[in-house]
Every structure is written in structure tokens, then in C-alpha cells.
Coordinates of C-alpha atoms in Angstrom, one line a residue:
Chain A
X1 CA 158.2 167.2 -32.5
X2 CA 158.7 164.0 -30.2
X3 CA 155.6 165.0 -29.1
X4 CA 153.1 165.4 -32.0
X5 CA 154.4 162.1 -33.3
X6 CA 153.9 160.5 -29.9
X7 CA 150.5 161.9 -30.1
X8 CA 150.3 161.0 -33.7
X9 CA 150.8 157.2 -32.7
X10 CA 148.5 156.9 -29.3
X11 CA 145.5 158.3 -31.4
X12 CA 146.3 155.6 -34.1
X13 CA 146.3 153.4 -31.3
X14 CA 143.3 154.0 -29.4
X15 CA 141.4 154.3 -32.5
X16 CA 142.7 150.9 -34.2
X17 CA 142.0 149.4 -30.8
X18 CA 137.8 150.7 -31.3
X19 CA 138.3 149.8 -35.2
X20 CA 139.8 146.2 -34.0
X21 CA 136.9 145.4 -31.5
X22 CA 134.0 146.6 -34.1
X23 CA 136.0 143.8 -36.2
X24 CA 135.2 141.2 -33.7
X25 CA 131.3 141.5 -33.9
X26 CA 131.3 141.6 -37.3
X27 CA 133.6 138.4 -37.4
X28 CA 131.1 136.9 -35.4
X29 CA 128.0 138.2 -37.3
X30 CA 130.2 136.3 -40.4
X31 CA 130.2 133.3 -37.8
X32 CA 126.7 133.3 -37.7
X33 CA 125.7 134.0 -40.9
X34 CA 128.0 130.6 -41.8
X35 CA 126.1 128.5 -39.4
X36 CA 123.0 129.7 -40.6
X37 CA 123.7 128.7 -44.3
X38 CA 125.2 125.3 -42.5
X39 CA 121.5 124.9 -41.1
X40 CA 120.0 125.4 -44.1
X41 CA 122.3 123.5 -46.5
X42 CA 121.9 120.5 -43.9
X43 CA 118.2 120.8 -44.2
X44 CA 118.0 120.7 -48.3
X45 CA 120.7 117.5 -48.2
X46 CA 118.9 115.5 -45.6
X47 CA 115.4 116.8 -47.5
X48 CA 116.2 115.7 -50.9
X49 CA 119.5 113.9 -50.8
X50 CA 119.2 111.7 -47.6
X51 CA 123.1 111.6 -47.8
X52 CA 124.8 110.4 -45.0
X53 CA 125.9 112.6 -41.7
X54 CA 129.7 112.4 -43.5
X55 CA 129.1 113.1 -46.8
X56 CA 127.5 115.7 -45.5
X57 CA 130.0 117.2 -43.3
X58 CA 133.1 116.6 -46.3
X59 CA 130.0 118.8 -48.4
X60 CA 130.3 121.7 -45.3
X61 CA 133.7 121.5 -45.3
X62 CA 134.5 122.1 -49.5
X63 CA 132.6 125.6 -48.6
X64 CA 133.1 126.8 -44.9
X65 CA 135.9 129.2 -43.8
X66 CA 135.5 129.6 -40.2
X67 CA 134.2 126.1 -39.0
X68 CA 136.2 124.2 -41.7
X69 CA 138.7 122.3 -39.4
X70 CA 135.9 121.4 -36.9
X71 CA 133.6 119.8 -39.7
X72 CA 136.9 118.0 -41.0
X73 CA 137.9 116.6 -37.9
X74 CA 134.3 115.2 -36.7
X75 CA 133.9 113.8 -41.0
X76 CA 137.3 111.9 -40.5
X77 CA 136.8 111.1 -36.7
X78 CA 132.7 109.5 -37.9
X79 CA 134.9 107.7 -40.4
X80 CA 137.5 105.9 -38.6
X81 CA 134.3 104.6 -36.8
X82 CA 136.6 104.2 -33.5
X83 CA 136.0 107.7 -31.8
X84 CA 132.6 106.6 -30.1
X85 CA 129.2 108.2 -30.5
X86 CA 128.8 111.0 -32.5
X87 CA 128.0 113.3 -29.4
X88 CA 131.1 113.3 -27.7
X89 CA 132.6 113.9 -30.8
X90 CA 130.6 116.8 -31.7
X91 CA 131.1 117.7 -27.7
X92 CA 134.8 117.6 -27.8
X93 CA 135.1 119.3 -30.9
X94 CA 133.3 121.8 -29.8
X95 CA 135.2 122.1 -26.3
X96 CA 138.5 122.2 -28.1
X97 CA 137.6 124.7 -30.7
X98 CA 137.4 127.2 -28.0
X99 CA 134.8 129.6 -30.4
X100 CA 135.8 132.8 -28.4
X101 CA 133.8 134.8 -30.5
X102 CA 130.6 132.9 -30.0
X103 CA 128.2 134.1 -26.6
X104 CA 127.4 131.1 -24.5
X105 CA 123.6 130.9 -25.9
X106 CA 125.3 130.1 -29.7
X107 CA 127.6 128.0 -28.4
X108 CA 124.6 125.8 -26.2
X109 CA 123.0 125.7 -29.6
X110 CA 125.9 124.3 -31.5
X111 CA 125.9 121.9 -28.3
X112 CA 122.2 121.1 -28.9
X113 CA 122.9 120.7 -33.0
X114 CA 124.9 118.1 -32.0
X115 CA 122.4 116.2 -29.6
X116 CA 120.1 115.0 -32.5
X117 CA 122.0 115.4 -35.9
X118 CA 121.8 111.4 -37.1
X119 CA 119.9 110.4 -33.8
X120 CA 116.5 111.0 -35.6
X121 CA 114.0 109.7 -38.3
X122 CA 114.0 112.3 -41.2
X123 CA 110.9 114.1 -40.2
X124 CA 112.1 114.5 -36.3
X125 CA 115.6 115.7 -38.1
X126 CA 114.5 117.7 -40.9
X127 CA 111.8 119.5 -37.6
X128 CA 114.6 120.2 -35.3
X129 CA 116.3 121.6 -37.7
X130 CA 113.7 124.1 -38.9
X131 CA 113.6 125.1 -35.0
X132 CA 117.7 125.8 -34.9
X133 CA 117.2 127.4 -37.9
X134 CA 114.5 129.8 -36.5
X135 CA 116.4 129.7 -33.4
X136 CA 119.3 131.4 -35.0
X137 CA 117.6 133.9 -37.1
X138 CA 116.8 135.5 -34.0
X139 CA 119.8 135.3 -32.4
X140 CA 121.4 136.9 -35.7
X141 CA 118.7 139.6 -36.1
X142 CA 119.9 140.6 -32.3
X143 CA 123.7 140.3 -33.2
X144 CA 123.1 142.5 -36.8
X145 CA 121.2 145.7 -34.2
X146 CA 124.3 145.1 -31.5
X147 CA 126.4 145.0 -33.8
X148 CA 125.1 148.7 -35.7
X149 CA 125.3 150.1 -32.0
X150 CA 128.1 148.9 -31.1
X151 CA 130.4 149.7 -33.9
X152 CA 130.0 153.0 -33.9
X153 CA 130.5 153.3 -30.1
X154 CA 133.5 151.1 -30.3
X155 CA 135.4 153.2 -33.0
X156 CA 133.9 156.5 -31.1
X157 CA 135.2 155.9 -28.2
X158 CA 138.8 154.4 -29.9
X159 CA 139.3 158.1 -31.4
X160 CA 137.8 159.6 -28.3
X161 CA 139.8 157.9 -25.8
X162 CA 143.0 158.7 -28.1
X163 CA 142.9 162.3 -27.8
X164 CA 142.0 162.6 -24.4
X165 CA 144.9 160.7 -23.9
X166 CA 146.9 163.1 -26.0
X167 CA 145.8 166.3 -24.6
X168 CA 146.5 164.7 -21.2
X169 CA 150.0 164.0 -22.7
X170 CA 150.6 167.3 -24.0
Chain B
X1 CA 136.7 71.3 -63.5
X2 CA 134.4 74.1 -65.1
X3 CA 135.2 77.3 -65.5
X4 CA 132.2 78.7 -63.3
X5 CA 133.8 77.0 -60.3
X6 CA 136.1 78.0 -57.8
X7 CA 139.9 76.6 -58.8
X8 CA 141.7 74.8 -55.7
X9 CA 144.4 76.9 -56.2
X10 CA 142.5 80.2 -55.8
X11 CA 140.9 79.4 -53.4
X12 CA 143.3 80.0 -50.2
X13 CA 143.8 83.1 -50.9
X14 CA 140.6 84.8 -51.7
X15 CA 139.5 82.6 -48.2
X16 CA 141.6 84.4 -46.4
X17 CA 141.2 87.5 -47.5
X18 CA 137.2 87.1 -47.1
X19 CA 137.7 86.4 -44.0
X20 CA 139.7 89.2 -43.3
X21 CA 137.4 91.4 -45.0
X22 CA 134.2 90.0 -42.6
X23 CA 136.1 90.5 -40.2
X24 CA 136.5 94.2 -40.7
X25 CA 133.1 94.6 -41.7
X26 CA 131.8 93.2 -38.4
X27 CA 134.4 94.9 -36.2
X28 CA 133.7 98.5 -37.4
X29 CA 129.8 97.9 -36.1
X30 CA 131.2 96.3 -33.1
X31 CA 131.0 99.0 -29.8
X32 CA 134.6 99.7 -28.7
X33 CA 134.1 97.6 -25.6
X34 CA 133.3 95.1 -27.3
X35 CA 135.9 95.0 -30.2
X36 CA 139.0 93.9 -28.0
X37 CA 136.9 90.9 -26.6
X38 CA 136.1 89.5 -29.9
X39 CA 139.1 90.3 -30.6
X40 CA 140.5 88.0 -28.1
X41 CA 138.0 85.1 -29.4
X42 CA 139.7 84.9 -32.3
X43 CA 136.6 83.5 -34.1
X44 CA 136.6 82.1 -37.8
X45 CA 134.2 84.9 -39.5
X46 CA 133.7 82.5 -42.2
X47 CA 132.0 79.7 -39.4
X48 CA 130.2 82.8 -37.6
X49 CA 126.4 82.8 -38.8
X50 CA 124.6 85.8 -36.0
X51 CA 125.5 88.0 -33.4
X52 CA 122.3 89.2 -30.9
X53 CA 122.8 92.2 -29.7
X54 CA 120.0 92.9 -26.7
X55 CA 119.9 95.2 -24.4
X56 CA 120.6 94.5 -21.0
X57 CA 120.8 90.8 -22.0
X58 CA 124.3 88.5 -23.0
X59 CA 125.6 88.6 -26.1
X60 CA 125.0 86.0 -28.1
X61 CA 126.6 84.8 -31.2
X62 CA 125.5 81.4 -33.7
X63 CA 129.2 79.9 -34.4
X64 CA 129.1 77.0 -36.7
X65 CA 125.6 76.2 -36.1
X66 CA 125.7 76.4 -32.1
X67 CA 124.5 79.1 -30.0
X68 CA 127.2 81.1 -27.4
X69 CA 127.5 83.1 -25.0
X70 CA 130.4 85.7 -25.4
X71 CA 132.4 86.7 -22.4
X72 CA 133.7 89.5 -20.6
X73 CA 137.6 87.9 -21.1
X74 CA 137.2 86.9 -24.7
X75 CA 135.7 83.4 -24.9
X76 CA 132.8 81.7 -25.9
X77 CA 130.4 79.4 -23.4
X78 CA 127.3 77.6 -22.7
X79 CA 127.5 79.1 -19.3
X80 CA 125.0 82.4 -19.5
X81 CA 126.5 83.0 -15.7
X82 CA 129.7 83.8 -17.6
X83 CA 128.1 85.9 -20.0
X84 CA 129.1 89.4 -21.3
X85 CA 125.4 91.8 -20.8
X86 CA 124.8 94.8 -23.0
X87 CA 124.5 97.8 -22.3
X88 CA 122.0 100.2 -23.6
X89 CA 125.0 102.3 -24.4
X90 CA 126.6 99.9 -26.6
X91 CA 123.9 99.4 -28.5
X92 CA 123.4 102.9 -29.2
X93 CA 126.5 103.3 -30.4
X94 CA 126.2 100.4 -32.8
X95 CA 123.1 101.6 -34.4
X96 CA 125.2 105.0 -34.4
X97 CA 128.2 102.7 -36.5
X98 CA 125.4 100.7 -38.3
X99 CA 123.7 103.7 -39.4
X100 CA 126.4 106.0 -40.5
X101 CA 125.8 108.1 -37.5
X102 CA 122.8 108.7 -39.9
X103 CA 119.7 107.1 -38.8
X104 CA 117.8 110.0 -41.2
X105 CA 119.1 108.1 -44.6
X106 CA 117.8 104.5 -43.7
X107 CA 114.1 105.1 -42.5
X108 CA 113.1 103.4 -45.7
X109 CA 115.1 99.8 -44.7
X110 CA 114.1 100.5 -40.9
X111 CA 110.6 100.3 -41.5
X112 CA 111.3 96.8 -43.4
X113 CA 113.2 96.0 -40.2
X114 CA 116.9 95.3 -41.2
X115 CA 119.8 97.3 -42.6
X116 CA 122.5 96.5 -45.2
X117 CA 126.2 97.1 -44.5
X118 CA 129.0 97.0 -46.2
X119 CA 129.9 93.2 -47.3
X120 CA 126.0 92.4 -47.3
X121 CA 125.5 91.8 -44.0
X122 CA 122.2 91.9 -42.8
X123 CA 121.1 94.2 -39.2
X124 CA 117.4 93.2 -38.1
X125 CA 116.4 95.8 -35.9
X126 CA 113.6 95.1 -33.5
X127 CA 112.4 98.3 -30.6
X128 CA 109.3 100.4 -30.7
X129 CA 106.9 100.3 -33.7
X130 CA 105.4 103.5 -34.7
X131 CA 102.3 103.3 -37.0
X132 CA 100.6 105.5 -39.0
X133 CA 97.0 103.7 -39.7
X134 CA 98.3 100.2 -39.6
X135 CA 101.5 100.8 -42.0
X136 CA 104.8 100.8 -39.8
X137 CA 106.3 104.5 -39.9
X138 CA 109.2 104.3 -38.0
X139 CA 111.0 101.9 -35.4
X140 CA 112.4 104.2 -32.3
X141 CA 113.6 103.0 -29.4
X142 CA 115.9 100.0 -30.7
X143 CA 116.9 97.4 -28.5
X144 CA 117.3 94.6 -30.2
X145 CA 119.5 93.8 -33.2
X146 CA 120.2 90.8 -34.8
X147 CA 123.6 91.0 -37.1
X148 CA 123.8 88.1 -39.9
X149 CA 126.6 87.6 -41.6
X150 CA 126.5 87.6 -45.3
X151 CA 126.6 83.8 -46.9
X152 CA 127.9 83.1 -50.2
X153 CA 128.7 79.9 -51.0
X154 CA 130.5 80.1 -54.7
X155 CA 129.9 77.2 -56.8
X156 CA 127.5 75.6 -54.8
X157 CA 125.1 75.8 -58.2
X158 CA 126.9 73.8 -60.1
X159 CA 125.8 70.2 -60.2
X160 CA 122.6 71.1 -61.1
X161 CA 123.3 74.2 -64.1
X162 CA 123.6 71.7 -67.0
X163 CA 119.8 70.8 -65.8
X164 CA 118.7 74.1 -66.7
X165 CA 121.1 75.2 -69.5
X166 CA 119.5 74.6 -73.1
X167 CA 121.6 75.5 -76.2
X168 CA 122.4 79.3 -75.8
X169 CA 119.7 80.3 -72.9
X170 CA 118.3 78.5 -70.4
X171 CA 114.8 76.9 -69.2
X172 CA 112.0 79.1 -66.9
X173 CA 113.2 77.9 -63.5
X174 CA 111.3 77.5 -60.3
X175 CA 113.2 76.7 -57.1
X176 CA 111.2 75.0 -54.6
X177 CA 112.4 74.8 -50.9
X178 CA 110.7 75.2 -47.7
X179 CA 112.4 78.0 -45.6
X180 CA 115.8 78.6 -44.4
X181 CA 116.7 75.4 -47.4
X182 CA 119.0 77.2 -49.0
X183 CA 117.3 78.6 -52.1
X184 CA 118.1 82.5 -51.6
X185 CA 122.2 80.4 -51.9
X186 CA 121.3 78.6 -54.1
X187 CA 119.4 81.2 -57.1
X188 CA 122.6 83.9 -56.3
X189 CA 125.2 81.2 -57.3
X190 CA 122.8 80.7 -60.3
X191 CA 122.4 83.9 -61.5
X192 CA 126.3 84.6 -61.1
X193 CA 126.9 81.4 -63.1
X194 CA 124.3 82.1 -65.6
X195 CA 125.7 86.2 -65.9
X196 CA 129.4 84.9 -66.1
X197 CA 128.9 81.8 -68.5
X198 CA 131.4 79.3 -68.7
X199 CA 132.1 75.6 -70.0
X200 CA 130.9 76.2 -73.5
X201 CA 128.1 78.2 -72.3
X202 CA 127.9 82.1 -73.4
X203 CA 127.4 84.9 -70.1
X204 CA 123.9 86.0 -70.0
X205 CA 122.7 89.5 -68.6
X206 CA 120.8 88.8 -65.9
X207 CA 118.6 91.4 -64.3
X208 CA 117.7 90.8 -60.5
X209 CA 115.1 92.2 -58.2
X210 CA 116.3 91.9 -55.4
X211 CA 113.3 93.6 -53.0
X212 CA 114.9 92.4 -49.6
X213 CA 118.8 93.0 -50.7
X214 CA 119.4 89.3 -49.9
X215 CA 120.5 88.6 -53.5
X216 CA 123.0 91.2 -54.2
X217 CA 122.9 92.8 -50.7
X218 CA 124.0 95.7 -52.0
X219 CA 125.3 99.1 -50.4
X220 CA 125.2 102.5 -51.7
X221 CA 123.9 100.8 -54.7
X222 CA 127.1 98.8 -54.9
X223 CA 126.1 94.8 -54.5
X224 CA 128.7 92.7 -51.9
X225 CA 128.0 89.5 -53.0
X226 CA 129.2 88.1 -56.3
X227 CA 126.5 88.1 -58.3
X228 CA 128.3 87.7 -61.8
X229 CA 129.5 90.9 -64.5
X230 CA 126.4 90.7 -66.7
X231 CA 123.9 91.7 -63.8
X232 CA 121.8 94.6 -63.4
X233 CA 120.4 94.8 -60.1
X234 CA 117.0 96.8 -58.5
X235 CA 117.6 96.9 -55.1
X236 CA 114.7 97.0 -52.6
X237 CA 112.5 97.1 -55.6
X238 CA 108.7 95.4 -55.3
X239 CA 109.1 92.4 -58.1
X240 CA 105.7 93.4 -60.1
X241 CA 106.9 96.7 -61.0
X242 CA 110.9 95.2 -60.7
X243 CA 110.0 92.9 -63.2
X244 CA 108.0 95.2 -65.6
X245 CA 111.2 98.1 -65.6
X246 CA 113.8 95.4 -66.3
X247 CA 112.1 94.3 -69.5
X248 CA 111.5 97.7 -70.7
X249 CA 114.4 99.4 -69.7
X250 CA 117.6 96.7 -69.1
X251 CA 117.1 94.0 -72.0
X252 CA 117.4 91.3 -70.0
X253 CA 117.9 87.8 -71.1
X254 CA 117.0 86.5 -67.7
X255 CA 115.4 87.7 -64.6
X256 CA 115.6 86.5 -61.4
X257 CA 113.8 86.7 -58.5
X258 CA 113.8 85.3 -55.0
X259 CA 110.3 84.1 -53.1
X260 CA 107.5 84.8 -55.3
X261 CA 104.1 84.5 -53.7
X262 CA 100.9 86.9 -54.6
X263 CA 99.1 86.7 -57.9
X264 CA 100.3 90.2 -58.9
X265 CA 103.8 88.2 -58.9
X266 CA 102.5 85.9 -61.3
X267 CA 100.6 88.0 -63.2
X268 CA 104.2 89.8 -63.5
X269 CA 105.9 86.9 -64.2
X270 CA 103.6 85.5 -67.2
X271 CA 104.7 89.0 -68.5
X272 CA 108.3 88.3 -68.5
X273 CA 107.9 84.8 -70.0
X274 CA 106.0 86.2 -72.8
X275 CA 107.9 88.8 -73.4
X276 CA 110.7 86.4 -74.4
X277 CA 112.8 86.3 -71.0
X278 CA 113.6 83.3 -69.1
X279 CA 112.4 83.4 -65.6
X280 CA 114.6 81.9 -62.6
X281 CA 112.5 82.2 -59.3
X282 CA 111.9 80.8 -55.9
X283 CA 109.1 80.1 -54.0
X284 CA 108.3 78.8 -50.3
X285 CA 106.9 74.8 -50.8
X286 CA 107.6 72.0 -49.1
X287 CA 107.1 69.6 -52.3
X288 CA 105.4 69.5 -55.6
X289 CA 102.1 69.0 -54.3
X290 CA 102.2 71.8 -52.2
X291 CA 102.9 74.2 -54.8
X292 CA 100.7 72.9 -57.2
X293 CA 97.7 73.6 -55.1
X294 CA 98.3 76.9 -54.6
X295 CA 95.7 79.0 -56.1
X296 CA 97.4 81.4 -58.8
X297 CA 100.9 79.5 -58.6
X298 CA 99.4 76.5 -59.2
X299 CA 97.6 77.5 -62.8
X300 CA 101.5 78.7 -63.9
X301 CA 102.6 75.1 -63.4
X302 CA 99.2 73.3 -65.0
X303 CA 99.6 75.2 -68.0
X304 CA 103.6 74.3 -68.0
X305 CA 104.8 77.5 -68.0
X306 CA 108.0 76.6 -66.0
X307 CA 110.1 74.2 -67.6
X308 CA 112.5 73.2 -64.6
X309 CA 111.5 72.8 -61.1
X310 CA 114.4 72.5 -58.5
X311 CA 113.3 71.3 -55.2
X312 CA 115.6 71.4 -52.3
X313 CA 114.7 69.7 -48.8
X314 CA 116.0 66.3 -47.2
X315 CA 117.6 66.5 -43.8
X316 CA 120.4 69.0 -44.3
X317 CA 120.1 72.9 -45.4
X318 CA 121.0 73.3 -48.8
X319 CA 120.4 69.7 -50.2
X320 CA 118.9 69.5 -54.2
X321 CA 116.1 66.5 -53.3
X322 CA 115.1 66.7 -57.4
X323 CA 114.9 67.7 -60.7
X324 CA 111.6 68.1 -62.6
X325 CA 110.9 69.1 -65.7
X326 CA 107.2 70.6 -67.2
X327 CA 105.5 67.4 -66.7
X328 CA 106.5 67.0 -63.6
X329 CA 109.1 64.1 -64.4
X330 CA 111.8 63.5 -62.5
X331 CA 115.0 64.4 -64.4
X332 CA 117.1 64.3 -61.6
X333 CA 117.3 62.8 -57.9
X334 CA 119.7 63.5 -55.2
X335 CA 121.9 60.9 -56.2
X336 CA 122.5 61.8 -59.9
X337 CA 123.4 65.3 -58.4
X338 CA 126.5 63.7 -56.7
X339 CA 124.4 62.9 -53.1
X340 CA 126.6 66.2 -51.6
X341 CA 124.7 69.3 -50.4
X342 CA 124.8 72.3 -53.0
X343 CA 123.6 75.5 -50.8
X344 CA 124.0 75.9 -47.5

């Protein structure tokens, strides 16, 4: 009996394990998809609205879930006008956020963002921005087919690993 | 004592906290460096005119009328061996606070050359011109900036309103000055007396195109200077079109507008005035004769279409030489007006 529940609970296990890491490339697929709709909200308020790089982040901030805190700190830190330029700010933000799920190549693009958001005429702005957007399209499209391969393998091998583990045990 | 004016007793107070107010304004544009130094200084903001900011050159600021060098340990000198030099850094990171870390949003006022912060203080910006045909696009590459602090000198109009006050409006004025006189002081105090009323006289609304934002120096639409309640403002508006919009859309009684020059002005102008609005206007002259010979000016003035000419000059910034009325008569000299300096 000890034995078919000890079973019971390494299967559940090994499988949430597989269930747990497919969770983490979909989390970062959500990541992605949020910057992508930050690229293209940025665009349409610089476009039309010319509003200013806080406004614009206190906008983000009303409807982001998983970059909220870092657009609320750099909009309050641009306000008090006494944390320097606006890339080390974005820098540090970044560097403290620690975005674990993010690969390197996002996270050099978030760097990158930061390089020439406000630094620019409205054309130059309004272009780079049309080339992060792009940019991240194609690192999404990638992410989406990794993440379809991967999920299943993840939660495939969770189960699989699970009840070789409990024959071994048994 | 009229009304319009400044009492004694308020005056203390709202000095002080003007100055403390400038002195926000400019620190939060200073670069951090920079802010203890001036910190240490401990300038009057109210005597402080400029600050040059170039790069890789001192620091130069226009304090009461004299140019400074600022230093690295807080003080102010003649001595440029003493002198604090920018960085390129620095000013980088001004144009950051200047421009709201948004240099996107103010392409329009770049391309005129100067920015408007909060308080009204004027940023010229001077670096690389980028044309497109032979209109200025863009300005990259800034290096030099020239900060001037907003001037407002309340009450300063006030010998020289019951000139141009008749019963319940007032007369088509022309302020005549040759530059850096004053008048820009001068016709802001006017239009805030004229909007406010006072002394017997009944507010006016006044509306103001103000197409450099030296009138109302507004920001985010908002103007800094007191420019009276009744005022309706078009900021960075051309006057021809300025002019037409107010009438149609504001029902002005009066419209101001500050340096008046091409005939499409005029032609504008001779639109308001018929259209029932008094005119209040400056233009660049260095005396009657001057302006009278000016082609398309000059047939406004033959055919005594402004009633009131103010014309500032003498020795000193700011100083009302005479009053004229249509004929050109002198209703006014320098003495009647008290002998004292109105703008300036």
C-alpha cells in the first residue's frame, strides 16, 4: 500500500515538474507577447499623441502585468528628475529586475529599447521602433514553434521520467 | 494705489515664493553636478537673467546685468582660469531634463530653436542644423544652450494704461521700441491689466497670439506668466491665421500681439480692427519716422488706424520715451509718465 501511494506521489511529481517547466515558456511567450503590444502602443502614442516618455510609461503601467513595477519605477525615477539620464535608469532597471525568463538576445533588445527611447526626433524614434518591433516578431514566431515542441516533450518526459522511477522503486 | 498694482504688503511674500519657485524650475534642468555648486552660490533667481550652457566651454551665467564665470567650489568670477567647463555629458543630460527625457514631443519648438519649461523659461538650443530644401528639419547634435529666465515685471504698465483706456474699451495700440526695450514686458503687463480691469475700469477678454510663447510662455498649454483671468491664449500660433481664429472662434474684445512685421500681419490686423476688436501690438522701430516709412506698416498709420502709439527707448531698457496719439501728437513725454522706467 506504502508503495502504490509512494508511487502514486513520484509520478505526480515528475509529471508536475514537466507540467511546471512547459509553464515557464509559455510565461515567457506572455512576456513577449506584452512587450510586443508595449512596442506597438509606444509607437501609436509617440505617432499621434507626441506625449511625453512619462506619460507614456504611467499609460504602460495602468495595463501591464509582468513589466508593471519596472515601468513604475523608471516613470517615478524620470520624474524626480534626480536619477540621471534616462539610460542608466532603463539600465539598472533592467539589471535589477533580473527577467530570468527572458534569453539574453530579449534581454539585449530591452537593453537597446532603452538606448534611443527619448534620444531621438520623432521620425528616427517612431523608425527604430518599427525595427524592435519587427525584431521581436521574429523572436516571438521562434519562441511560439519552441514553445509547441517543447511542451509536449517537457510534460512527456515529466510522466515518462515518473514511472520509470516507479518501476525502479517497485 | 490702483487695484491693477502690486500692494506693498503682498508683495514679500509672493517675492519670495517666486523666487523659490525659479529656483526649482532652474535646478531640476540643472545636471546633478552641477546642482550642489549653484547650490553653494546661493544666487538671487530673481537678479539671474541667462545661464550658457557650452560644451567643453565654462559656464556662464548674466547675474544682474554682468557676465560670470561659475566655479567648480560654488562662486562666481571674472577669472575664466577659475571657471567650471562642461562636459558633453552634462549637457546631455540637461537636454534629457529639458526635454522630458522626450526629445520626440518638442521637434516642433526645436526647429524654432528654443524650448519652454515650466515657469516660462526660455532654452535656445543651438548644434547641427538638418535641412530639408532650405526649411530647418531638425537640430541634432546640441551643444549649446542658452537658459533665460522668465521676466515678469507686474505693474510695470501702469503709468501709461489711463493713456490707452477710453470709457469701457480701450484705443488700437502700437508699441514702438527698438529691440531688447522692453516691449514684449511691457504689452504682457498690458494685456494682464487690460484682462483683469481695475480702478473703475471693467476686465476685458483678451485673446493673445503668442507665436514665440514669450507672452504667456506657456507649458502643456498651461501659460507661467500672469497674463490676467480673461485671456485666451494660441500658443506658437502664426498671427495671420492667430488673429483670424480668435475673432471667429474666442469673441474677443481685444487682441494682442507681440512684433508685427510682414504685410500679411497687417492685412490681418485691418481685419481685426474692422471687425470691431481693439488691437494692442508691437513692432521693432527705433522712432516714429522709422515706422512710418515702412512700406505696408506705414499706410496703417497714414490712414490713422492706430489711435495710440507707445514708444519706448532712451538710455535704459524699459523706459516709455512718449505718448502719441493718431496724429502723431504728443500726449505724453517721459516726464508726465513719472521719469521712472516701466519695463525692464
Amino acid at each position: 500500500m506504502l508503495k502504490i501511494v509512494g508511487g502514486c506521489l513520484v509520478l505526480i511529481g515528475s509529471a508536475g515538474v514537466g507540467w511546471y517547466m512547459a509553464g515557464r515558456s509559455a510565461l515567457r511567450i506572455r512576456m513577449l507577447e506584452e512587450l510586443e503590444g508595449l512596442l506597438q502602443q509606444l509607437y501609436g502614442e509617440i505617432e499621434y499623441a507626441g506625449c511625453d516618455m512619462v506619460e507614456l510609461l504611467r499609460k504602460l503601467t495602468q495595463e501591464a502585468r509582468y513589466f508593471r513595477k519596472m515601468w513604475q519605477s523608471v516613470a517615478d525615477q524620470l520624474e524626480s528628475r534626480s536619477a540621471g539620464r534616462f539610460q542608466k535608469i532603463w539600465q539598472q532597471e533592467l539589471q535589477q529586475r533580473e527577467l530570468l525568463l527572458l534569453k539574453q538576445e530579449e534581454k539585449i533588445l530591452l537593453a537597446e529599447l532603452g538606448q534611443t527611447l527619448g534620444q531621438v526626433d520623432r521620425q528616427t524614434q517612431l523608425y527604430t521602433l518599427e525595427l524592435y518591433q519587427k525584431r521581436l516578431a521574429e523572436i516571438l514566431r521562434h519562441a511560439r514553434e519552441e514553445y509547441h515542441g517543447q511542451a509536449k516533450v517537457y510534460r512527456v518526459v515529466g510522466i515518462t521520467v515518473g514511472f520509470f522511477v516507479v518501476i525502479l522503486l517497485i | 494705489m490702483r487695484e491693477w498694482q502690486r500692494q506693498p504688503g503682498d508683495s514679500l511674500r509672493s517675492e519670495q515664493h517666486r523666487t523659490r519657485n525659479r529656483e526649482q524650475e532652474i535646478y531640476q534642468i540643472l545636471p546633478r553636478s552641477l546642482r550642489g555648486i549653484f547650490h553653494q552660490m546661493k544666487l538671487d533667481f530673481i537678479r539671474l537673467q541667462e545661464i550658457r550652457f557650452r560644451i567643453g566651454a565654462p559656464v556662464l551665467i548674466l547675474y544682474g546685468g554682468s557676465e560670470y564665470f561659475v566655479t567648480s567650489s560654488g562662486k562666481i568670477t571674472k577669472e575664466v582660469s577659475q571657471a567650471y567647463y562642461l562636459t558633453r555629458e552634462e549637457l546631455r543630460e540637461t537636454m534629457e531634463y529639458i526635454s522630458n527625457y522626450s526629445l520626440y514631443a518638442y521637434e516642433e519648438e526645436l526647429r524654432q530653436g528654443y524650448l519652454t519649461i515650466q515657469g516660462g523659461h526660455r532654452i535656445g538650443v543651438a548644434g547641427k542644423i538638418i535641412l530639408e530644401g532650405r526649411q530647418i528639419k531638425n537640430i541634432r547634435h546640441i551643444s549649446f544652450l542658452n537658459i533665460r529666465l522668465a521676466h515678469e515685471i507686474p505693474g510695470c504698465a501702469a503709468p501709461i494704461l489711463p493713456y490707452i483706456f477710453q470709457e469701457d474699451s480701450i484705443f488700437h495700440t502700437l508699441i514702438v521700441s527698438p529691440p531688447c526695450r522692453g516691449k514684449t514686458t511691457l504689452l504682457r503687463d498690458l494685456i494682464r491689466m487690460i484682462s483683469d480691469g481695475g480702478s473703475g475700469h471693467t476686465g476685458m477678454t483678451v485673446g493673445v497670439v503668442d507665436e514665440r510663447s514669450e507672452l504667456g510662455a506657456c507649458y502643456m498649454g498651461q501659460p507661467q506668466n500672469d497674463i490676467g483671468f480673461r485671456t485666451d491664449i494660441l500658443d506658437g500660433c502664426p498671427k495671420v491665421e492667430g488673429m483670424m481664429l480668435l475673432v471667429r472662434s474666442m469673441s474677443p474684445k481685444v487682441i494682442a500681439v507681440d512684433e508685427i512685421g510682414s504685410g500679411a500681419d497687417v492685412e490681418a490686423m485691418e481685419y481685426v480692427m474692422n471687425c470691431g476688436v481693439k488691437l494692442l501690438a508691437t513692432v521693432h522701430g527705433e522712432g516714429m519716422e522709422e515706422i512710418q516709412g515702412k512700406p505696408v506698416l506705414g499706410r496703417l498709420i497714414r490712414e490713422k488706424m492706430f489711435q495710440r502709439y507707445i514708444l519706448l527707448g532712451g538710455e535704459q531698457a524699459g523706459m516709455v520715451e512718449a505718448i502719441f496719439d493718431e496724429r502723431g501728437s504728443l500726449i505724453a513725454s517721459y516726464r508726465e509718465l513719472g521719469g521712472e522706467r516701466t519695463a525692464c
